[in-house]
PDB file of C-alpha atoms and ligand atoms in Angstrom:
ATOM      1  CA  MET A   1       0.020   0.002  -0.014  1.00 88.00           C
ATOM      2  CA  VAL A   2       1.560   3.216  -1.113  1.00 97.00           C
ATOM      3  CA  THR A   3       1.860   6.208   1.368  1.00 98.00           C
ATOM      4  CA  LEU A   4       1.463   9.743  -0.014  1.00 98.00           C
ATOM      5  CA  LEU A   5       4.191  12.073   1.273  1.00 98.00           C
ATOM      6  CA  ASP A   6       2.086  15.187   1.973  1.00 98.00           C
ATOM      7  CA  GLY A   7       4.114  18.418   1.767  1.00 98.00           C
ATOM      8  CA  THR A   8       1.404  20.660   2.747  1.00 98.00           C
ATOM      9  CA  ILE A   9       1.080  19.397   6.427  1.00 97.00           C
ATOM     10  CA  ILE A  10       4.835  19.586   6.855  1.00 98.00           C
ATOM     11  CA  ALA A  11       4.976  23.195   5.451  1.00 98.00           C
ATOM     12  CA  GLN A  12       2.045  24.121   8.035  1.00 98.00           C
ATOM     13  CA  ALA A  13       4.024  22.821  10.816  1.00 98.00           C
ATOM     14  CA  LEU A  14       7.249  24.480   9.688  1.00 98.00           C
ATOM     15  CA  ARG A  15       5.330  27.779   9.332  1.00 98.00           C
ATOM     16  CA  GLU A  16       4.149  27.601  12.883  1.00 98.00           C
ATOM     17  CA  LYS A  17       7.713  26.835  14.421  1.00 98.00           C
ATOM     18  CA  LEU A  18       9.123  29.672  12.332  1.00 98.00           C
ATOM     19  CA  LYS A  19       6.439  32.296  13.649  1.00 98.00           C
ATOM     20  CA  THR A  20       7.479  31.336  17.153  1.00 98.00           C
ATOM     21  CA  ARG A  21      11.294  31.687  16.383  1.00 98.00           C
ATOM     22  CA  VAL A  22      10.583  35.058  14.717  1.00 98.00           C
ATOM     23  CA  GLU A  23       8.680  36.238  17.839  1.00 98.00           C
ATOM     24  CA  LYS A  24      11.818  35.446  19.988  1.00 97.00           C
ATOM     25  CA  LEU A  25      14.005  37.825  18.022  1.00 98.00           C
ATOM     26  CA  LEU A  26      14.704  41.498  18.847  1.00 97.00           C
ATOM     27  CA  ARG A  27      13.657  42.620  15.280  1.00 98.00           C
ATOM     28  CA  PRO A  28      12.007  40.911  12.260  1.00 98.00           C
ATOM     29  CA  PRO A  29      14.376  39.023   9.842  1.00 98.00           C
ATOM     30  CA  THR A  30      14.925  40.871   6.601  1.00 98.00           C
ATOM     31  CA  LEU A  31      14.784  39.190   3.151  1.00 98.00           C
ATOM     32  CA  SER A  32      15.579  40.868  -0.107  1.00 98.00           C
ATOM     33  CA  ILE A  33      14.408  39.237  -3.390  1.00 98.00           C
ATOM     34  CA  ILE A  34      16.145  40.580  -6.555  1.00 98.00           C
ATOM     35  CA  GLN A  35      14.233  40.236  -9.841  1.00 98.00           C
ATOM     36  CA  VAL A  36      15.764  41.406 -13.158  1.00 98.00           C
ATOM     37  CA  GLY A  37      13.066  41.658 -15.914  1.00 96.00           C
ATOM     38  CA  SER A  38       9.321  41.191 -15.706  1.00 92.00           C
ATOM     39  CA  ASP A  39       8.597  37.487 -16.656  1.00 93.00           C
ATOM     40  CA  PRO A  40       5.003  37.229 -15.582  1.00 93.00           C
ATOM     41  CA  ALA A  41       5.489  33.870 -13.989  1.00 91.00           C
ATOM     42  CA  SER A  42       8.468  34.951 -11.852  1.00 94.00           C
ATOM     43  CA  THR A  43       6.496  38.295 -10.877  1.00 95.00           C
ATOM     44  CA  VAL A  44       3.600  36.015  -9.404  1.00 94.00           C
ATOM     45  CA  TYR A  45       6.228  33.691  -7.765  1.00 94.00           C
ATOM     46  CA  VAL A  46       8.085  36.440  -5.949  1.00 96.00           C
ATOM     47  CA  LYS A  47       4.872  38.316  -4.846  1.00 97.00           C
ATOM     48  CA  ASN A  48       3.798  35.180  -3.374  1.00 96.00           C
ATOM     49  CA  GLN A  49       6.968  34.676  -1.578  1.00 96.00           C
ATOM     50  CA  LYS A  50       6.766  38.153  -0.199  1.00 97.00           C
ATOM     51  CA  LEU A  51       3.210  37.429   1.179  1.00 97.00           C
ATOM     52  CA  LYS A  52       4.205  34.086   2.635  1.00 97.00           C
ATOM     53  CA  GLY A  53       7.234  35.621   4.289  1.00 98.00           C
ATOM     54  CA  GLU A  54       5.283  38.484   5.829  1.00 97.00           C
ATOM     55  CA  GLU A  55       2.739  35.840   7.273  1.00 97.00           C
ATOM     56  CA  ILE A  56       5.498  34.466   9.288  1.00 98.00           C
ATOM     57  CA  GLY A  57       6.854  38.033  10.312  1.00 98.00           C
ATOM     58  CA  ILE A  58       9.707  38.341   7.785  1.00 98.00           C
ATOM     59  CA  ASP A  59      10.407  41.816   6.523  1.00 98.00           C
ATOM     60  CA  THR A  60      10.462  40.884   2.762  1.00 98.00           C
ATOM     61  CA  LYS A  61      11.370  43.322  -0.012  1.00 98.00           C
ATOM     62  CA  ILE A  62      11.139  42.651  -3.862  1.00 98.00           C
ATOM     63  CA  HIS A  63      13.795  44.760  -5.869  1.00 98.00           C
ATOM     64  CA  GLN A  64      12.548  44.515  -9.353  1.00 98.00           C
ATOM     65  CA  PHE A  65      14.607  45.928 -12.097  1.00 98.00           C
ATOM     66  CA  ASN A  66      13.204  46.083 -15.817  1.00 97.00           C
ATOM     67  CA  GLU A  67      16.850  46.511 -16.831  1.00 96.00           C
ATOM     68  CA  ILE A  68      20.292  46.842 -15.086  1.00 98.00           C
ATOM     69  CA  THR A  69      23.877  46.371 -15.889  1.00 98.00           C
ATOM     70  CA  GLU A  70      26.067  43.731 -14.161  1.00 98.00           C
ATOM     71  CA  VAL A  71      28.138  46.386 -12.648  1.00 98.00           C
ATOM     72  CA  ASP A  72      24.963  48.320 -11.215  1.00 98.00           C
ATOM     73  CA  LEU A  73      23.521  45.240  -9.779  1.00 98.00           C
ATOM     74  CA  ILE A  74      26.906  44.313  -8.128  1.00 98.00           C
ATOM     75  CA  HIS A  75      26.931  47.889  -6.571  1.00 98.00           C
ATOM     76  CA  PHE A  76      23.219  47.629  -5.360  1.00 98.00           C
ATOM     77  CA  ILE A  77      23.973  44.263  -3.697  1.00 98.00           C
ATOM     78  CA  SER A  78      27.170  45.365  -1.993  1.00 97.00           C
ATOM     79  CA  ASN A  79      25.851  48.805  -0.776  1.00 98.00           C
ATOM     80  CA  GLU A  80      22.148  48.892  -0.656  1.00 98.00           C
ATOM     81  CA  LEU A  81      21.656  45.257   0.839  1.00 98.00           C
ATOM     82  CA  LYS A  82      24.641  45.009   2.969  1.00 97.00           C
ATOM     83  CA  ASN A  83      22.597  45.134   6.215  1.00 97.00           C
ATOM     84  CA  ASP A  84      19.932  42.542   5.029  1.00 98.00           C
ATOM     85  CA  ASP A  85      19.826  39.172   6.794  1.00 98.00           C
ATOM     86  CA  ALA A  86      19.078  37.294   3.644  1.00 98.00           C
ATOM     87  CA  ILE A  87      19.285  37.846  -0.222  1.00 98.00           C
ATOM     88  CA  ILE A  88      18.025  35.749  -3.019  1.00 98.00           C
ATOM     89  CA  VAL A  89      18.216  36.190  -6.686  1.00 98.00           C
ATOM     90  CA  GLN A  90      15.448  35.017  -8.961  1.00 97.00           C
ATOM     91  CA  LEU A  91      17.105  33.041 -11.663  1.00 95.00           C
ATOM     92  CA  PRO A  92      17.767  32.751 -14.517  1.00 95.00           C
ATOM     93  CA  LEU A  93      19.226  36.325 -14.821  1.00 97.00           C
ATOM     94  CA  PRO A  94      19.452  37.998 -18.396  1.00 97.00           C
ATOM     95  CA  LYS A  95      22.462  36.786 -20.695  1.00 96.00           C
ATOM     96  CA  SER A  96      24.151  39.944 -20.059  1.00 97.00           C
ATOM     97  CA  ILE A  97      24.552  39.429 -16.427  1.00 98.00           C
ATOM     98  CA  ARG A  98      26.975  36.650 -15.108  1.00 98.00           C
ATOM     99  CA  THR A  99      24.976  34.570 -12.458  1.00 97.00           C
ATOM    100  CA  GLN A 100      27.918  33.259 -10.668  1.00 97.00           C
ATOM    101  CA  LYS A 101      29.521  36.716 -10.439  1.00 98.00           C
ATOM    102  CA  ILE A 102      26.385  38.055  -8.890  1.00 98.00           C
ATOM    103  CA  ILE A 103      25.921  35.213  -6.459  1.00 98.00           C
ATOM    104  CA  SER A 104      29.537  35.654  -5.420  1.00 97.00           C
ATOM    105  CA  MET A 105      28.717  39.290  -4.530  1.00 97.00           C
ATOM    106  CA  ILE A 106      26.134  38.153  -1.942  1.00 98.00           C
ATOM    107  CA  ARG A 107      27.942  37.566   1.290  1.00 98.00           C
ATOM    108  CA  PRO A 108      27.935  33.767   2.423  1.00 97.00           C
ATOM    109  CA  ASP A 109      26.034  34.588   5.492  1.00 97.00           C
ATOM    110  CA  GLN A 110      23.323  36.275   3.508  1.00 98.00           C
ATOM    111  CA  ASP A 111      23.193  33.555   0.802  1.00 98.00           C
ATOM    112  CA  VAL A 112      20.035  31.750   1.785  1.00 98.00           C
ATOM    113  CA  ASP A 113      19.815  29.878  -1.545  1.00 98.00           C
ATOM    114  CA  GLY A 114      23.309  28.387  -0.566  1.00 98.00           C
ATOM    115  CA  LEU A 115      24.674  29.078  -4.094  1.00 98.00           C
ATOM    116  CA  HIS A 116      27.866  31.000  -2.959  1.00 98.00           C
ATOM    117  CA  PHE A 117      30.967  29.076  -3.776  1.00 97.00           C
ATOM    118  CA  ILE A 118      32.005  29.210  -0.020  1.00 97.00           C
ATOM    119  CA  ASN A 119      28.645  27.685   1.053  1.00 97.00           C
ATOM    120  CA  VAL A 120      29.114  25.013  -1.689  1.00 97.00           C
ATOM    121  CA  GLY A 121      32.760  24.295  -0.826  1.00 97.00           C
ATOM    122  CA  ARG A 122      31.849  24.199   2.984  1.00 97.00           C
ATOM    123  CA  ARG A 123      29.023  21.691   2.288  1.00 97.00           C
ATOM    124  CA  ARG A 124      31.261  19.354   0.228  1.00 95.00           C
ATOM    125  CA  LEU A 125      33.732  19.444   3.010  1.00 96.00           C
ATOM    126  CA  GLY A 126      31.254  18.329   5.491  1.00 94.00           C
ATOM    127  CA  TYR A 127      31.068  21.512   7.553  1.00 93.00           C
ATOM    128  CA  VAL A 128      27.719  21.897   9.444  1.00 87.00           C
ATOM    129  CA  GLU A 129      28.459  25.316  11.118  1.00 86.00           C
ATOM    130  CA  ASP A 130      27.690  28.418   9.271  1.00 88.00           C
ATOM    131  CA  VAL A 131      26.544  26.692   6.038  1.00 95.00           C
ATOM    132  CA  PHE A 132      23.375  27.167   3.974  1.00 97.00           C
ATOM    133  CA  TRP A 133      21.873  24.458   2.040  1.00 98.00           C
ATOM    134  CA  PRO A 134      19.509  25.177  -0.946  1.00 98.00           C
ATOM    135  CA  CYS A 135      15.878  25.078  -0.087  1.00 98.00           C
ATOM    136  CA  THR A 136      14.696  22.097  -2.314  1.00 98.00           C
ATOM    137  CA  PRO A 137      17.358  19.609  -1.020  1.00 98.00           C
ATOM    138  CA  LEU A 138      16.547  20.552   2.428  1.00 98.00           C
ATOM    139  CA  ALA A 139      12.670  20.015   1.716  1.00 98.00           C
ATOM    140  CA  CYS A 140      13.578  16.491   0.355  1.00 98.00           C
ATOM    141  CA  ILE A 141      15.391  15.611   3.611  1.00 98.00           C
ATOM    142  CA  GLU A 142      12.648  17.206   5.601  1.00 98.00           C
ATOM    143  CA  ILE A 143       9.888  15.030   4.027  1.00 98.00           C
ATOM    144  CA  LEU A 144      12.002  11.867   4.552  1.00 98.00           C
ATOM    145  CA  ASN A 145      12.653  12.772   8.066  1.00 98.00           C
ATOM    146  CA  TYR A 146       9.025  13.535   8.873  1.00 97.00           C
ATOM    147  CA  TYR A 147       7.924  10.102   7.609  1.00 98.00           C
ATOM    148  CA  ASN A 148      10.753   8.429   9.434  1.00 98.00           C
ATOM    149  CA  ILE A 149      12.265   7.033   6.220  1.00 98.00           C
ATOM    150  CA  GLU A 150      15.735   5.611   6.786  1.00 98.00           C
ATOM    151  CA  ILE A 151      18.292   7.255   4.439  1.00 98.00           C
ATOM    152  CA  GLU A 152      21.402   5.382   5.718  1.00 98.00           C
ATOM    153  CA  GLY A 153      22.402   2.379   3.777  1.00 98.00           C
ATOM    154  CA  LYS A 154      19.920   3.074   1.000  1.00 98.00           C
ATOM    155  CA  HIS A 155      20.800   3.502  -2.750  1.00 98.00           C
ATOM    156  CA  ALA A 156      19.649   6.899  -3.739  1.00 98.00           C
ATOM    157  CA  VAL A 157      19.383   7.670  -7.442  1.00 99.00           C
ATOM    158  CA  ILE A 158      19.027  11.340  -8.366  1.00 99.00           C
ATOM    159  CA  VAL A 159      18.108  12.465 -11.788  1.00 99.00           C
ATOM    160  CA  GLY A 160      19.304  15.985 -12.333  1.00 98.00           C
ATOM    161  CA  ARG A 161      22.609  17.716 -11.274  1.00 98.00           C
ATOM    162  CA  SER A 162      21.703  21.444 -11.193  1.00 97.00           C
ATOM    163  CA  ASN A 163      23.623  23.507  -8.606  1.00 96.00           C
ATOM    164  CA  LEU A 164      20.269  24.287  -6.902  1.00 95.00           C
ATOM    165  CA  VAL A 165      18.809  20.903  -6.607  1.00 98.00           C
ATOM    166  CA  GLY A 166      20.590  17.641  -8.035  1.00 98.00           C
ATOM    167  CA  ARG A 167      24.055  18.437  -6.843  1.00 98.00           C
ATOM    168  CA  PRO A 168      23.500  19.631  -3.355  1.00 98.00           C
ATOM    169  CA  LEU A 169      21.087  16.931  -2.804  1.00 98.00           C
ATOM    170  CA  ALA A 170      23.779  14.135  -3.626  1.00 98.00           C
ATOM    171  CA  THR A 171      26.038  15.646  -1.371  1.00 97.00           C
ATOM    172  CA  PHE A 172      23.311  15.880   1.440  1.00 97.00           C
ATOM    173  CA  LEU A 173      22.246  12.212   0.937  1.00 98.00           C
ATOM    174  CA  GLU A 174      25.926  11.094   0.921  1.00 97.00           C
ATOM    175  CA  GLN A 175      26.513  12.757   4.226  1.00 96.00           C
ATOM    176  CA  ARG A 176      23.427  10.847   5.628  1.00 97.00           C
ATOM    177  CA  ASN A 177      25.210   7.708   4.498  1.00 98.00           C
ATOM    178  CA  ALA A 178      23.186   6.795   1.446  1.00 98.00           C
ATOM    179  CA  THR A 179      25.034   5.472  -1.689  1.00 98.00           C
ATOM    180  CA  ILE A 180      24.508   7.875  -4.479  1.00 98.00           C
ATOM    181  CA  THR A 181      23.945   7.480  -8.321  1.00 98.00           C
ATOM    182  CA  GLN A 182      23.674  10.897 -10.088  1.00 98.00           C
ATOM    183  CA  CYS A 183      21.978  10.858 -13.521  1.00 98.00           C
ATOM    184  CA  HIS A 184      21.673  13.661 -16.088  1.00 98.00           C
ATOM    185  CA  SER A 185      20.642  14.151 -19.674  1.00 98.00           C
ATOM    186  CA  ARG A 186      23.517  11.903 -20.968  1.00 98.00           C
ATOM    187  CA  SER A 187      22.795   8.888 -18.698  1.00 98.00           C
ATOM    188  CA  LYS A 188      21.801   6.325 -21.310  1.00 97.00           C
ATOM    189  CA  PRO A 189      19.493   4.435 -20.806  1.00 98.00           C
ATOM    190  CA  LEU A 190      18.172   6.353 -17.845  1.00 98.00           C
ATOM    191  CA  SER A 191      16.101   3.425 -16.841  1.00 98.00           C
ATOM    192  CA  LYS A 192      19.283   1.287 -16.090  1.00 98.00           C
ATOM    193  CA  TYR A 193      19.996   3.614 -13.250  1.00 98.00           C
ATOM    194  CA  THR A 194      16.505   4.602 -12.102  1.00 98.00           C
ATOM    195  CA  VAL A 195      15.342   1.056 -11.486  1.00 98.00           C
ATOM    196  CA  GLN A 196      18.105   0.534  -8.982  1.00 98.00           C
ATOM    197  CA  GLY A 197      17.013   3.327  -6.704  1.00 98.00           C
ATOM    198  CA  ASP A 198      15.691   2.426  -3.219  1.00 98.00           C
ATOM    199  CA  ILE A 199      15.113   6.232  -3.137  1.00 99.00           C
ATOM    200  CA  LEU A 200      14.572   7.728  -6.505  1.00 99.00           C
ATOM    201  CA  ILE A 201      14.570  11.534  -6.726  1.00 98.00           C
ATOM    202  CA  ALA A 202      13.472  13.292 -10.059  1.00 98.00           C
ATOM    203  CA  ALA A 203      14.630  16.807 -10.514  1.00 98.00           C
ATOM    204  CA  ILE A 204      14.475  16.933 -14.284  1.00 98.00           C
ATOM    205  CA  GLY A 205      11.755  19.519 -15.455  1.00 97.00           C
ATOM    206  CA  LYS A 206      10.107  17.109 -17.929  1.00 98.00           C
ATOM    207  CA  ALA A 207       6.518  16.253 -17.551  1.00 98.00           C
ATOM    208  CA  ARG A 208       5.977  12.657 -16.387  1.00 98.00           C
ATOM    209  CA  ILE A 209       9.317  11.294 -17.953  1.00 98.00           C
ATOM    210  CA  ILE A 210       9.507   8.773 -15.149  1.00 98.00           C
ATOM    211  CA  THR A 211       7.422   5.949 -15.994  1.00 98.00           C
ATOM    212  CA  SER A 212       6.478   2.883 -13.789  1.00 98.00           C
ATOM    213  CA  ASP A 213       8.910   0.652 -15.603  1.00 98.00           C
ATOM    214  CA  MET A 214      11.812   2.797 -14.591  1.00 98.00           C
ATOM    215  CA  VAL A 215      10.983   2.496 -10.878  1.00 98.00           C
ATOM    216  CA  LYS A 216      12.020  -0.255  -8.534  1.00 98.00           C
ATOM    217  CA  GLU A 217       9.178  -2.195  -6.565  1.00 98.00           C
ATOM    218  CA  GLU A 218       8.623  -0.485  -3.185  1.00 98.00           C
ATOM    219  CA  ALA A 219      10.920   2.463  -3.958  1.00 98.00           C
ATOM    220  CA  ILE A 220      10.422   5.784  -2.235  1.00 98.00           C
ATOM    221  CA  VAL A 221       9.715   8.228  -5.010  1.00 98.00           C
ATOM    222  CA  ILE A 222      10.332  12.112  -4.492  1.00 98.00           C
ATOM    223  CA  ASP A 223       9.280  14.234  -7.406  1.00 98.00           C
ATOM    224  CA  VAL A 224      10.798  17.678  -7.368  1.00 98.00           C
ATOM    225  CA  GLY A 225       9.647  18.531 -11.015  1.00 98.00           C
ATOM    226  CA  MET A 226       7.104  21.260 -11.523  1.00 96.00           C
ATOM    227  CA  ASN A 227       5.867  21.288 -15.110  1.00 96.00           C
ATOM    228  CA  ARG A 228       2.830  21.926 -17.288  1.00 95.00           C
ATOM    229  CA  ASP A 229       1.537  18.995 -19.294  1.00 94.00           C
ATOM    230  CA  GLU A 230       0.121  19.417 -22.712  1.00 94.00           C
ATOM    231  CA  LYS A 231      -3.166  20.393 -21.348  1.00 95.00           C
ATOM    232  CA  GLY A 232      -1.648  23.040 -19.198  1.00 94.00           C
ATOM    233  CA  LYS A 233      -1.974  21.165 -16.005  1.00 95.00           C
ATOM    234  CA  LEU A 234       0.686  21.280 -13.270  1.00 96.00           C
ATOM    235  CA  CYS A 235       2.431  17.900 -13.019  1.00 98.00           C
ATOM    236  CA  GLY A 236       5.866  16.570 -11.904  1.00 98.00           C
ATOM    237  CA  ASP A 237       8.500  14.515 -13.622  1.00 98.00           C
ATOM    238  CA  VAL A 238       7.018  11.295 -12.311  1.00 98.00           C
ATOM    239  CA  ASP A 239       3.914   9.559 -14.047  1.00 98.00           C
ATOM    240  CA  PHE A 240       2.182   9.652 -10.622  1.00 98.00           C
ATOM    241  CA  LYS A 241      -0.953   7.555 -11.476  1.00 98.00           C
ATOM    242  CA  LYS A 242       1.074   4.553 -12.634  1.00 98.00           C
ATOM    243  CA  VAL A 243       4.060   4.840 -10.412  1.00 98.00           C
ATOM    244  CA  LYS A 244       2.107   5.052  -7.210  1.00 98.00           C
ATOM    245  CA  GLU A 245       0.807   1.455  -7.870  1.00 98.00           C
ATOM    246  CA  LYS A 246       4.402   0.295  -7.547  1.00 97.00           C
ATOM    247  CA  CYS A 247       6.262   2.166  -5.057  1.00 98.00           C
ATOM    248  CA  SER A 248       5.995   2.276  -1.340  1.00 98.00           C
ATOM    249  CA  PHE A 249       6.041   6.223  -0.875  1.00 98.00           C
ATOM    250  CA  ILE A 250       5.575   9.092  -3.270  1.00 98.00           C
ATOM    251  CA  THR A 251       5.229  12.783  -3.184  1.00 98.00           C
ATOM    252  CA  PRO A 252       2.394  14.350  -5.143  1.00 98.00           C
ATOM    253  CA  VAL A 253       2.736  17.388  -7.473  1.00 98.00           C
ATOM    254  CA  PRO A 254       1.391  19.818  -6.411  1.00 97.00           C
ATOM    255  CA  GLY A 255       1.441  19.277  -2.629  1.00 97.00           C
ATOM    256  CA  GLY A 256       4.690  17.581  -2.185  1.00 98.00           C
ATOM    257  CA  ILE A 257       8.162  19.182  -2.252  1.00 98.00           C
ATOM    258  CA  GLY A 258       6.913  22.625  -3.446  1.00 96.00           C
ATOM    259  CA  PRO A 259       5.286  23.980  -0.234  1.00 96.00           C
ATOM    260  CA  ILE A 260       8.125  22.665   1.894  1.00 98.00           C
ATOM    261  CA  THR A 261      10.789  24.468  -0.398  1.00 97.00           C
ATOM    262  CA  VAL A 262       9.187  27.840   0.237  1.00 96.00           C
ATOM    263  CA  MET A 263       9.221  27.257   4.053  1.00 98.00           C
ATOM    264  CA  GLU A 264      12.850  26.123   3.881  1.00 98.00           C
ATOM    265  CA  LEU A 265      13.721  29.542   2.404  1.00 98.00           C
ATOM    266  CA  PHE A 266      12.200  31.192   5.424  1.00 98.00           C
ATOM    267  CA  ASP A 267      13.895  28.891   7.664  1.00 98.00           C
ATOM    268  CA  ASN A 268      17.256  29.852   6.179  1.00 98.00           C
ATOM    269  CA  THR A 269      16.293  33.460   6.522  1.00 98.00           C
ATOM    270  CA  VAL A 270      15.302  33.187  10.184  1.00 98.00           C
ATOM    271  CA  LEU A 271      18.546  31.182  10.764  1.00 98.00           C
ATOM    272  CA  ALA A 272      20.598  34.009   9.001  1.00 98.00           C
ATOM    273  CA  SER A 273      19.032  36.593  11.231  1.00 98.00           C
ATOM    274  CA  GLU A 274      19.395  34.496  14.422  1.00 97.00           C
ATOM    275  CA  ARG A 275      23.129  34.030  13.599  1.00 95.00           C
ATOM    276  CA  LYS A 276      23.400  37.740  13.316  1.00 94.00           C
ATOM    277  CA  GLN A 277      21.216  38.691  16.279  1.00 95.00           C
ATOM    278  CA  ASN A 278      22.337  36.161  18.878  1.00 86.00           C
TER     279      ASN A 278
HETATM  280  P1  NAP B   1      17.766  22.346 -14.472  1.00 66.61           P
HETATM  281  O1  NAP B   1      18.659  23.341 -13.974  1.00 66.61           O
HETATM  282  O2  NAP B   1      17.092  22.582 -15.883  1.00 66.61           O
HETATM  283  O3  NAP B   1      18.336  20.904 -14.409  1.00 66.61           O
HETATM  284  C1  NAP B   1      17.695  19.885 -14.927  1.00 66.61           C
HETATM  285  C2  NAP B   1      18.497  18.600 -14.821  1.00 66.61           C
HETATM  286  O4  NAP B   1      17.873  17.476 -15.422  1.00 66.61           O
HETATM  287  C3  NAP B   1      19.872  18.614 -15.518  1.00 66.61           C
HETATM  288  O5  NAP B   1      20.929  18.135 -14.701  1.00 66.61           O
HETATM  289  C4  NAP B   1      19.587  17.892 -16.836  1.00 66.61           C
HETATM  290  O6  NAP B   1      20.758  17.136 -17.313  1.00 66.61           O
HETATM  291  C5  NAP B   1      18.710  16.839 -16.420  1.00 66.61           C
HETATM  292  N1  NAP B   1      17.876  16.309 -17.513  1.00 66.61           N
HETATM  293  C6  NAP B   1      17.264  17.013 -18.395  1.00 66.61           C
HETATM  294  N2  NAP B   1      16.653  16.248 -19.335  1.00 66.61           N
HETATM  295  C7  NAP B   1      16.875  14.959 -18.951  1.00 66.61           C
HETATM  296  C8  NAP B   1      16.618  13.616 -19.346  1.00 66.61           C
HETATM  297  N3  NAP B   1      15.861  13.422 -20.506  1.00 66.61           N
HETATM  298  N4  NAP B   1      17.082  12.534 -18.687  1.00 66.61           N
HETATM  299  C9  NAP B   1      17.803  12.582 -17.582  1.00 66.61           C
HETATM  300  N5  NAP B   1      18.204  13.976 -17.134  1.00 66.61           N
HETATM  301  C10 NAP B   1      17.806  14.962 -17.701  1.00 66.61           C
HETATM  302  O7  NAP B   1      16.518  22.291 -13.395  1.00 66.61           O
HETATM  303  P2  NAP B   1      16.372  22.309 -11.855  1.00 66.61           P
HETATM  304  O8  NAP B   1      16.429  23.761 -11.470  1.00 66.61           O
HETATM  305  O9  NAP B   1      17.232  21.486 -11.304  1.00 66.61           O
HETATM  306  O10 NAP B   1      14.889  22.008 -11.700  1.00 66.61           O
HETATM  307  C11 NAP B   1      14.295  20.692 -12.029  1.00 66.61           C
HETATM  308  C12 NAP B   1      12.822  20.631 -11.805  1.00 66.61           C
HETATM  309  O11 NAP B   1      12.509  20.807 -10.555  1.00 66.61           O
HETATM  310  C13 NAP B   1      12.077  21.637 -12.717  1.00 66.61           C
HETATM  311  O12 NAP B   1      10.835  21.158 -13.028  1.00 66.61           O
HETATM  312  C14 NAP B   1      11.849  22.836 -11.748  1.00 66.61           C
HETATM  313  O13 NAP B   1      10.758  23.503 -11.988  1.00 66.61           O
HETATM  314  C15 NAP B   1      11.655  21.946 -10.462  1.00 66.61           C
HETATM  315  N6  NAP B   1      11.977  22.706  -9.229  1.00 66.61           N
HETATM  316  C16 NAP B   1      11.058  22.450  -8.281  1.00 66.61           C
HETATM  317  C17 NAP B   1      11.070  23.134  -6.967  1.00 66.61           C
HETATM  318  C18 NAP B   1      10.153  22.944  -5.914  1.00 66.61           C
HETATM  319  O14 NAP B   1      10.115  23.618  -4.982  1.00 66.61           O
HETATM  320  N7  NAP B   1       9.228  21.851  -6.151  1.00 66.61           N
HETATM  321  C19 NAP B   1      12.366  23.658  -6.741  1.00 66.61           C
HETATM  322  C20 NAP B   1      13.271  23.902  -7.651  1.00 66.61           C
HETATM  323  C21 NAP B   1      13.110  23.279  -8.999  1.00 66.61           C
HETATM  324  P3  NAP B   1      21.990  17.978 -17.865  1.00 66.61           P
HETATM  325  O15 NAP B   1      22.964  18.406 -16.591  1.00 66.61           O
HETATM  326  O16 NAP B   1      22.870  16.930 -18.448  1.00 66.61           O
HETATM  327  O17 NAP B   1      21.616  19.117 -18.679  1.00 66.61           O
END
């Protein structure tokens, strides 16, 4: 019998815990969200983040630029945002701006997306102090913890190797003593690897690409993907209807990793503020 891994109840519990932590601080945590351009989906997304942050008591500001040069953006981050607890940059940035250059201008202690090379390096070296993990890998671990799913000793197959999701997730699960296989677009045939996963995590960005024949019996399946299918319906990377007949645990999309990821951003923001204020 399959168990649905419900992200909404975990997100709700996290929100309540965060409110309590914020109340204990001397001043509200501050989060700046930088958006370059006016992509409608991004605009909705960042406005939503601001509202959710404010519900918790986080002073959230959106800095939206229709156009800005790389030099001016660096100047803005280094000068105007230097006192903020936390900064995130809505990606992707326009091609005229180097993403890594901008990320490296955010101080590691403000980098709540965990993308600064110092945060990446510290994580790889196994440091636990003063490190930020990106929010989606945190959400994956959170959901496994909440449902008491043992990670140690399992074979975790991760499909995707982005800096925001797949790569840090592999580091995280390896540090929790899983054995890792990391797949990507050149892993051929993909099913050869995915069928081996006791834990299978899909972070690809292709609607329902993981079909039931690619999944091990009784696997734990975490679907990070957020896609629109041909009918415009929100769906994951996993063919949920068929795969749920075969696996032991599965996250739905929507209602799985997504709601927890948002809370992990606020968790990192509150943590950044606590580190500064305490
Ligand atoms: P990304 O940067 O585009 O990375 C996608 C990864 O999937 C790449 O490593 C790519 O391989 C791999 N890939 C692409 N096609 C593949 C194929 N046919 N077979 C095997 N691997 C393939 O995307 P991302 O930022 O990691 O996001 C992945 C998905 O998660 C997206 O749907 C995104 O919307 C979603 N997401 C959801 C949340 C949430 O909160 N739920 C948060 C973040 C992202 P190469 O490296 O070889 O190109």
